[in-house]
């Protein structure tokens, strides 16, 4: 489900510590959070937790949804009608495809993407995020600094000074042991660093597997960021 949400342009994280989640919401008050009420706390404790988020001025702007295998109608009505969670009660017994479809609908209705078209993940400190390219100019290797579903920024020493919009064929991305191949369009250098180049992927040359590799890596980078965040 997380891979699918990220492939659809939603910046998605998981949190396993409900206390840390409260601190996160105070730091990111306009978030959307889906809570799995089947684990961790009792149902009464989850109810108090959710009401606390809604009543706390520091987190009251958070939009909440519920995830559960519990199909009890009275429970669903309580969260939907009495507590009025805006992002719905997702019945996980409907299956992964249907649950994902409902969550996507809730995220779209709440304009969770904002104006952003692509999720960008910073990976400058990840030694296992590299690219290479072999052309008539020679063989070049680079360190990927950030990546989105649209392209990469990479530090490529001694890269040939090709014209903007040049087509670079058979660029190989190595993302934590997984490989993705694509053609890319050279968009030029970064103004603040002449060794950093911007490459945009050719969508027609990205196989479904390569797309999955890229989005899965983006998910890993995002999760690493949130796990290491000290709040």
CSV table of C-alpha atoms in Angstrom, one decimal:
chain,number,residue,atom,x,y,z
A,1,UNK,CA,0.0,0.0,0.0
A,2,UNK,CA,2.8,2.4,0.9
A,3,UNK,CA,4.5,1.8,-2.5
A,4,UNK,CA,1.2,2.5,-4.3
A,5,UNK,CA,0.6,5.7,-2.3
A,6,UNK,CA,4.1,7.0,-3.1
A,7,UNK,CA,3.8,6.1,-6.7
A,8,UNK,CA,0.7,8.3,-6.8
A,9,UNK,CA,2.6,11.2,-5.4
A,10,UNK,CA,1.8,11.1,-1.7
A,11,UNK,CA,4.6,11.6,0.8
A,12,UNK,CA,4.0,8.7,3.1
A,13,UNK,CA,5.6,7.5,6.3
A,14,UNK,CA,4.8,4.9,9.0
A,15,UNK,CA,5.1,5.5,12.8
A,16,UNK,CA,5.0,2.7,15.3
A,17,UNK,CA,5.2,4.9,18.4
A,18,UNK,CA,2.0,6.7,19.2
A,19,UNK,CA,3.7,9.0,21.6
A,20,UNK,CA,6.2,10.1,19.0
A,21,UNK,CA,3.4,10.5,16.6
A,22,UNK,CA,1.9,13.2,18.8
A,23,UNK,CA,5.2,15.1,18.7
A,24,UNK,CA,5.3,14.7,15.0
A,25,UNK,CA,1.9,16.2,14.6
A,26,UNK,CA,2.8,19.2,16.6
A,27,UNK,CA,5.8,19.7,14.3
A,28,UNK,CA,3.7,19.0,11.1
A,29,UNK,CA,0.2,20.1,12.1
A,30,UNK,CA,-1.4,20.0,8.7
A,31,UNK,CA,-0.6,16.3,8.3
A,32,UNK,CA,-3.1,13.5,7.5
A,33,UNK,CA,-2.7,10.5,9.8
A,34,UNK,CA,-4.4,7.1,9.5
A,35,UNK,CA,-4.4,5.2,12.8
A,36,UNK,CA,-4.5,1.4,13.1
A,37,UNK,CA,-6.7,1.0,16.1
A,38,UNK,CA,-6.3,-2.8,16.2
A,39,UNK,CA,-2.9,-2.7,17.8
A,40,UNK,CA,-0.9,-1.0,20.6
A,41,UNK,CA,-3.7,0.4,22.7
A,42,UNK,CA,-7.2,-0.7,23.7
A,43,UNK,CA,-10.1,0.7,21.8
A,44,UNK,CA,-11.0,3.1,24.6
A,45,UNK,CA,-7.4,4.3,24.8
A,46,UNK,CA,-7.4,4.9,21.0
A,47,UNK,CA,-10.6,6.9,21.4
A,48,UNK,CA,-9.1,9.1,24.0
A,49,UNK,CA,-5.9,9.5,22.0
A,50,UNK,CA,-7.9,10.6,18.9
A,51,UNK,CA,-10.1,13.0,20.8
A,52,UNK,CA,-7.0,14.4,22.4
A,53,UNK,CA,-5.5,15.1,18.9
A,54,UNK,CA,-8.7,16.8,17.8
A,55,UNK,CA,-9.0,18.9,21.0
A,56,UNK,CA,-5.4,20.0,21.3
A,57,UNK,CA,-4.9,23.4,19.6
A,58,UNK,CA,-1.4,22.3,18.5
A,59,UNK,CA,-2.7,19.3,16.6
A,60,UNK,CA,-6.4,20.1,15.9
A,61,UNK,CA,-5.7,20.8,12.2
A,62,UNK,CA,-4.5,17.2,11.7
A,63,UNK,CA,-7.0,15.2,9.5
A,64,UNK,CA,-7.5,11.7,10.9
A,65,UNK,CA,-8.6,8.4,9.4
A,66,UNK,CA,-9.1,5.0,11.0
A,67,UNK,CA,-7.7,1.6,9.8
A,68,UNK,CA,-9.2,-1.5,11.3
A,69,UNK,CA,-10.2,-5.1,10.6
A,70,UNK,CA,-13.1,-4.5,13.0
A,71,UNK,CA,-16.4,-4.4,11.1
A,72,UNK,CA,-18.6,-3.5,14.1
A,73,UNK,CA,-21.1,-1.0,12.8
A,74,UNK,CA,-21.5,0.8,16.1
A,75,UNK,CA,-17.7,1.3,16.3
A,76,UNK,CA,-17.6,2.7,12.7
A,77,UNK,CA,-20.6,5.0,13.4
A,78,UNK,CA,-18.8,6.3,16.6
A,79,UNK,CA,-15.7,7.3,14.7
A,80,UNK,CA,-17.5,8.6,11.6
A,81,UNK,CA,-20.6,10.3,13.2
A,82,UNK,CA,-19.7,11.1,16.8
A,83,UNK,CA,-16.0,11.7,16.7
A,84,UNK,CA,-16.2,12.8,13.0
A,85,UNK,CA,-12.8,11.8,11.7
A,86,UNK,CA,-12.6,13.5,8.3
A,87,UNK,CA,-10.7,10.8,6.4
A,88,UNK,CA,-13.0,7.9,7.0
A,89,UNK,CA,-13.0,4.4,8.6
A,90,UNK,CA,-11.1,2.0,6.3
A,91,UNK,CA,-12.2,-1.6,6.6
A,92,UNK,CA,-9.0,-3.6,6.0
A,93,UNK,CA,-11.0,-6.8,5.5
A,94,UNK,CA,-12.0,-5.4,2.1
A,95,UNK,CA,-8.5,-6.3,0.8
A,96,UNK,CA,-5.4,-4.4,-0.1
A,97,UNK,CA,-6.7,-3.1,-3.4
A,98,UNK,CA,-10.0,-1.8,-2.2
A,99,UNK,CA,-8.5,-0.4,1.0
A,100,UNK,CA,-5.8,1.4,-1.0
A,101,UNK,CA,-8.4,2.8,-3.4
A,102,UNK,CA,-10.4,4.2,-0.5
A,103,UNK,CA,-7.3,5.8,1.1
A,104,UNK,CA,-6.3,7.3,-2.3
A,105,UNK,CA,-9.8,8.8,-2.6
A,106,UNK,CA,-9.6,10.3,0.9
A,107,UNK,CA,-6.1,11.8,0.2
A,108,UNK,CA,-7.2,13.3,-3.1
A,109,UNK,CA,-10.4,14.7,-1.5
A,110,UNK,CA,-8.2,16.4,1.2
A,111,UNK,CA,-5.7,17.7,-1.4
A,112,UNK,CA,-2.9,15.9,0.3
A,113,UNK,CA,-0.5,16.4,-2.6
A,114,UNK,CA,-0.9,20.2,-2.5
A,115,UNK,CA,0.8,21.8,-5.6
A,116,UNK,CA,3.6,19.2,-5.6
A,117,UNK,CA,3.7,16.9,-8.7
A,118,UNK,CA,6.6,14.7,-7.6
A,119,UNK,CA,8.0,13.5,-4.3
A,120,UNK,CA,11.7,14.3,-4.0
A,121,UNK,CA,13.9,12.2,-1.6
A,122,UNK,CA,17.3,13.5,-0.5
A,123,UNK,CA,19.9,10.7,-0.5
A,124,UNK,CA,23.2,12.6,-0.5
A,125,UNK,CA,24.4,10.6,2.5
A,126,UNK,CA,23.5,7.2,1.1
A,127,UNK,CA,26.6,5.6,-0.3
A,128,UNK,CA,24.4,3.0,-2.1
A,129,UNK,CA,22.7,5.5,-4.4
A,130,UNK,CA,24.8,5.9,-7.5
A,131,UNK,CA,24.4,6.1,-11.3
A,132,UNK,CA,26.6,5.3,-14.3
A,133,UNK,CA,26.5,6.0,-18.0
A,134,UNK,CA,28.5,4.7,-20.9
A,135,UNK,CA,28.5,6.6,-24.2
A,136,UNK,CA,30.7,7.7,-27.0
A,137,UNK,CA,32.3,10.2,-24.6
A,138,UNK,CA,33.4,7.4,-22.2
A,139,UNK,CA,32.2,5.8,-19.0
A,140,UNK,CA,31.0,8.1,-16.2
A,141,UNK,CA,29.9,7.3,-12.6
A,142,UNK,CA,28.1,9.7,-10.3
A,143,UNK,CA,26.7,10.0,-6.7
A,144,UNK,CA,22.9,10.6,-6.7
A,145,UNK,CA,22.1,13.5,-4.4
A,146,UNK,CA,18.3,13.5,-4.7
A,147,UNK,CA,15.8,11.5,-6.7
A,148,UNK,CA,12.1,11.7,-7.7
A,149,UNK,CA,9.9,9.8,-10.1
A,150,UNK,CA,10.8,12.5,-12.6
A,151,UNK,CA,14.6,12.5,-12.4
A,152,UNK,CA,17.8,12.8,-10.4
A,153,UNK,CA,20.4,15.3,-9.4
A,154,UNK,CA,23.8,13.6,-9.3
A,155,UNK,CA,27.4,14.7,-8.8
A,156,UNK,CA,29.3,13.4,-11.9
A,157,UNK,CA,32.9,14.6,-12.0
A,158,UNK,CA,34.3,15.2,-15.5
A,159,UNK,CA,31.0,14.7,-17.1
A,160,UNK,CA,31.1,15.9,-20.7
A,161,UNK,CA,29.7,19.4,-21.3
A,162,UNK,CA,26.8,18.3,-23.5
A,163,UNK,CA,24.1,20.7,-24.7
A,164,UNK,CA,21.0,21.1,-22.7
A,165,UNK,CA,18.2,18.6,-23.7
A,166,UNK,CA,20.8,16.1,-24.9
A,167,UNK,CA,19.4,12.5,-24.7
A,168,UNK,CA,21.5,10.2,-22.5
A,169,UNK,CA,20.8,6.6,-23.3
A,170,UNK,CA,21.0,3.6,-21.0
A,171,UNK,CA,21.6,5.4,-17.7
A,172,UNK,CA,21.9,2.8,-14.9
A,173,UNK,CA,20.7,3.6,-11.4
A,174,UNK,CA,22.0,1.6,-8.4
A,175,UNK,CA,19.7,2.1,-5.5
A,176,UNK,CA,20.7,0.0,-2.4
A,177,UNK,CA,21.4,-3.0,-4.5
A,178,UNK,CA,18.4,-2.7,-6.9
A,179,UNK,CA,18.9,-1.7,-10.5
A,180,UNK,CA,16.8,0.6,-12.7
A,181,UNK,CA,17.6,1.4,-16.3
A,182,UNK,CA,16.3,4.4,-18.3
A,183,UNK,CA,17.1,7.0,-20.9
A,184,UNK,CA,17.3,10.6,-19.6
A,185,UNK,CA,17.3,14.1,-20.8
A,186,UNK,CA,20.2,16.3,-19.6
A,187,UNK,CA,18.8,19.5,-18.1
A,188,UNK,CA,22.1,21.2,-17.2
A,189,UNK,CA,24.2,21.9,-14.1
A,190,UNK,CA,23.2,23.3,-10.8
A,191,UNK,CA,24.3,26.9,-10.5
A,192,UNK,CA,25.8,26.4,-7.1
A,193,UNK,CA,27.8,23.3,-8.0
A,194,UNK,CA,29.2,22.8,-11.5
A,195,UNK,CA,29.7,19.1,-10.9
A,196,UNK,CA,26.1,18.4,-10.1
A,197,UNK,CA,23.9,17.6,-13.1
A,198,UNK,CA,20.1,17.3,-13.5
A,199,UNK,CA,18.8,14.4,-15.5
A,200,UNK,CA,15.1,13.9,-16.2
A,201,UNK,CA,13.9,10.4,-16.9
A,202,UNK,CA,12.3,9.5,-20.2
A,203,UNK,CA,9.0,8.0,-19.0
A,204,UNK,CA,8.6,5.8,-22.1
A,205,UNK,CA,11.9,4.1,-21.3
A,206,UNK,CA,11.1,3.3,-17.7
A,207,UNK,CA,9.9,-0.3,-17.3
A,208,UNK,CA,7.3,-1.1,-14.6
A,209,UNK,CA,10.0,-2.8,-12.6
A,210,UNK,CA,12.4,0.2,-12.8
A,211,UNK,CA,9.5,2.5,-11.7
A,212,UNK,CA,8.9,0.2,-8.7
A,213,UNK,CA,12.6,0.2,-7.8
A,214,UNK,CA,12.7,4.0,-7.9
A,215,UNK,CA,9.6,4.4,-5.8
A,216,UNK,CA,10.6,1.8,-3.3
A,217,UNK,CA,13.9,3.6,-2.9
A,218,UNK,CA,12.1,6.9,-2.4
A,219,UNK,CA,10.0,5.2,0.3
A,220,UNK,CA,13.1,4.0,2.1
A,221,UNK,CA,14.7,7.4,2.0
A,222,UNK,CA,11.5,9.1,3.3
A,223,UNK,CA,11.2,6.5,6.1
A,224,UNK,CA,14.8,6.9,7.1
A,225,UNK,CA,14.3,10.7,7.4
A,226,UNK,CA,11.3,10.4,9.7
A,227,UNK,CA,12.9,7.6,11.8
A,228,UNK,CA,16.0,9.8,12.4
A,229,UNK,CA,14.1,13.0,13.0
A,230,UNK,CA,14.7,14.2,16.6
A,231,UNK,CA,11.6,15.9,17.9
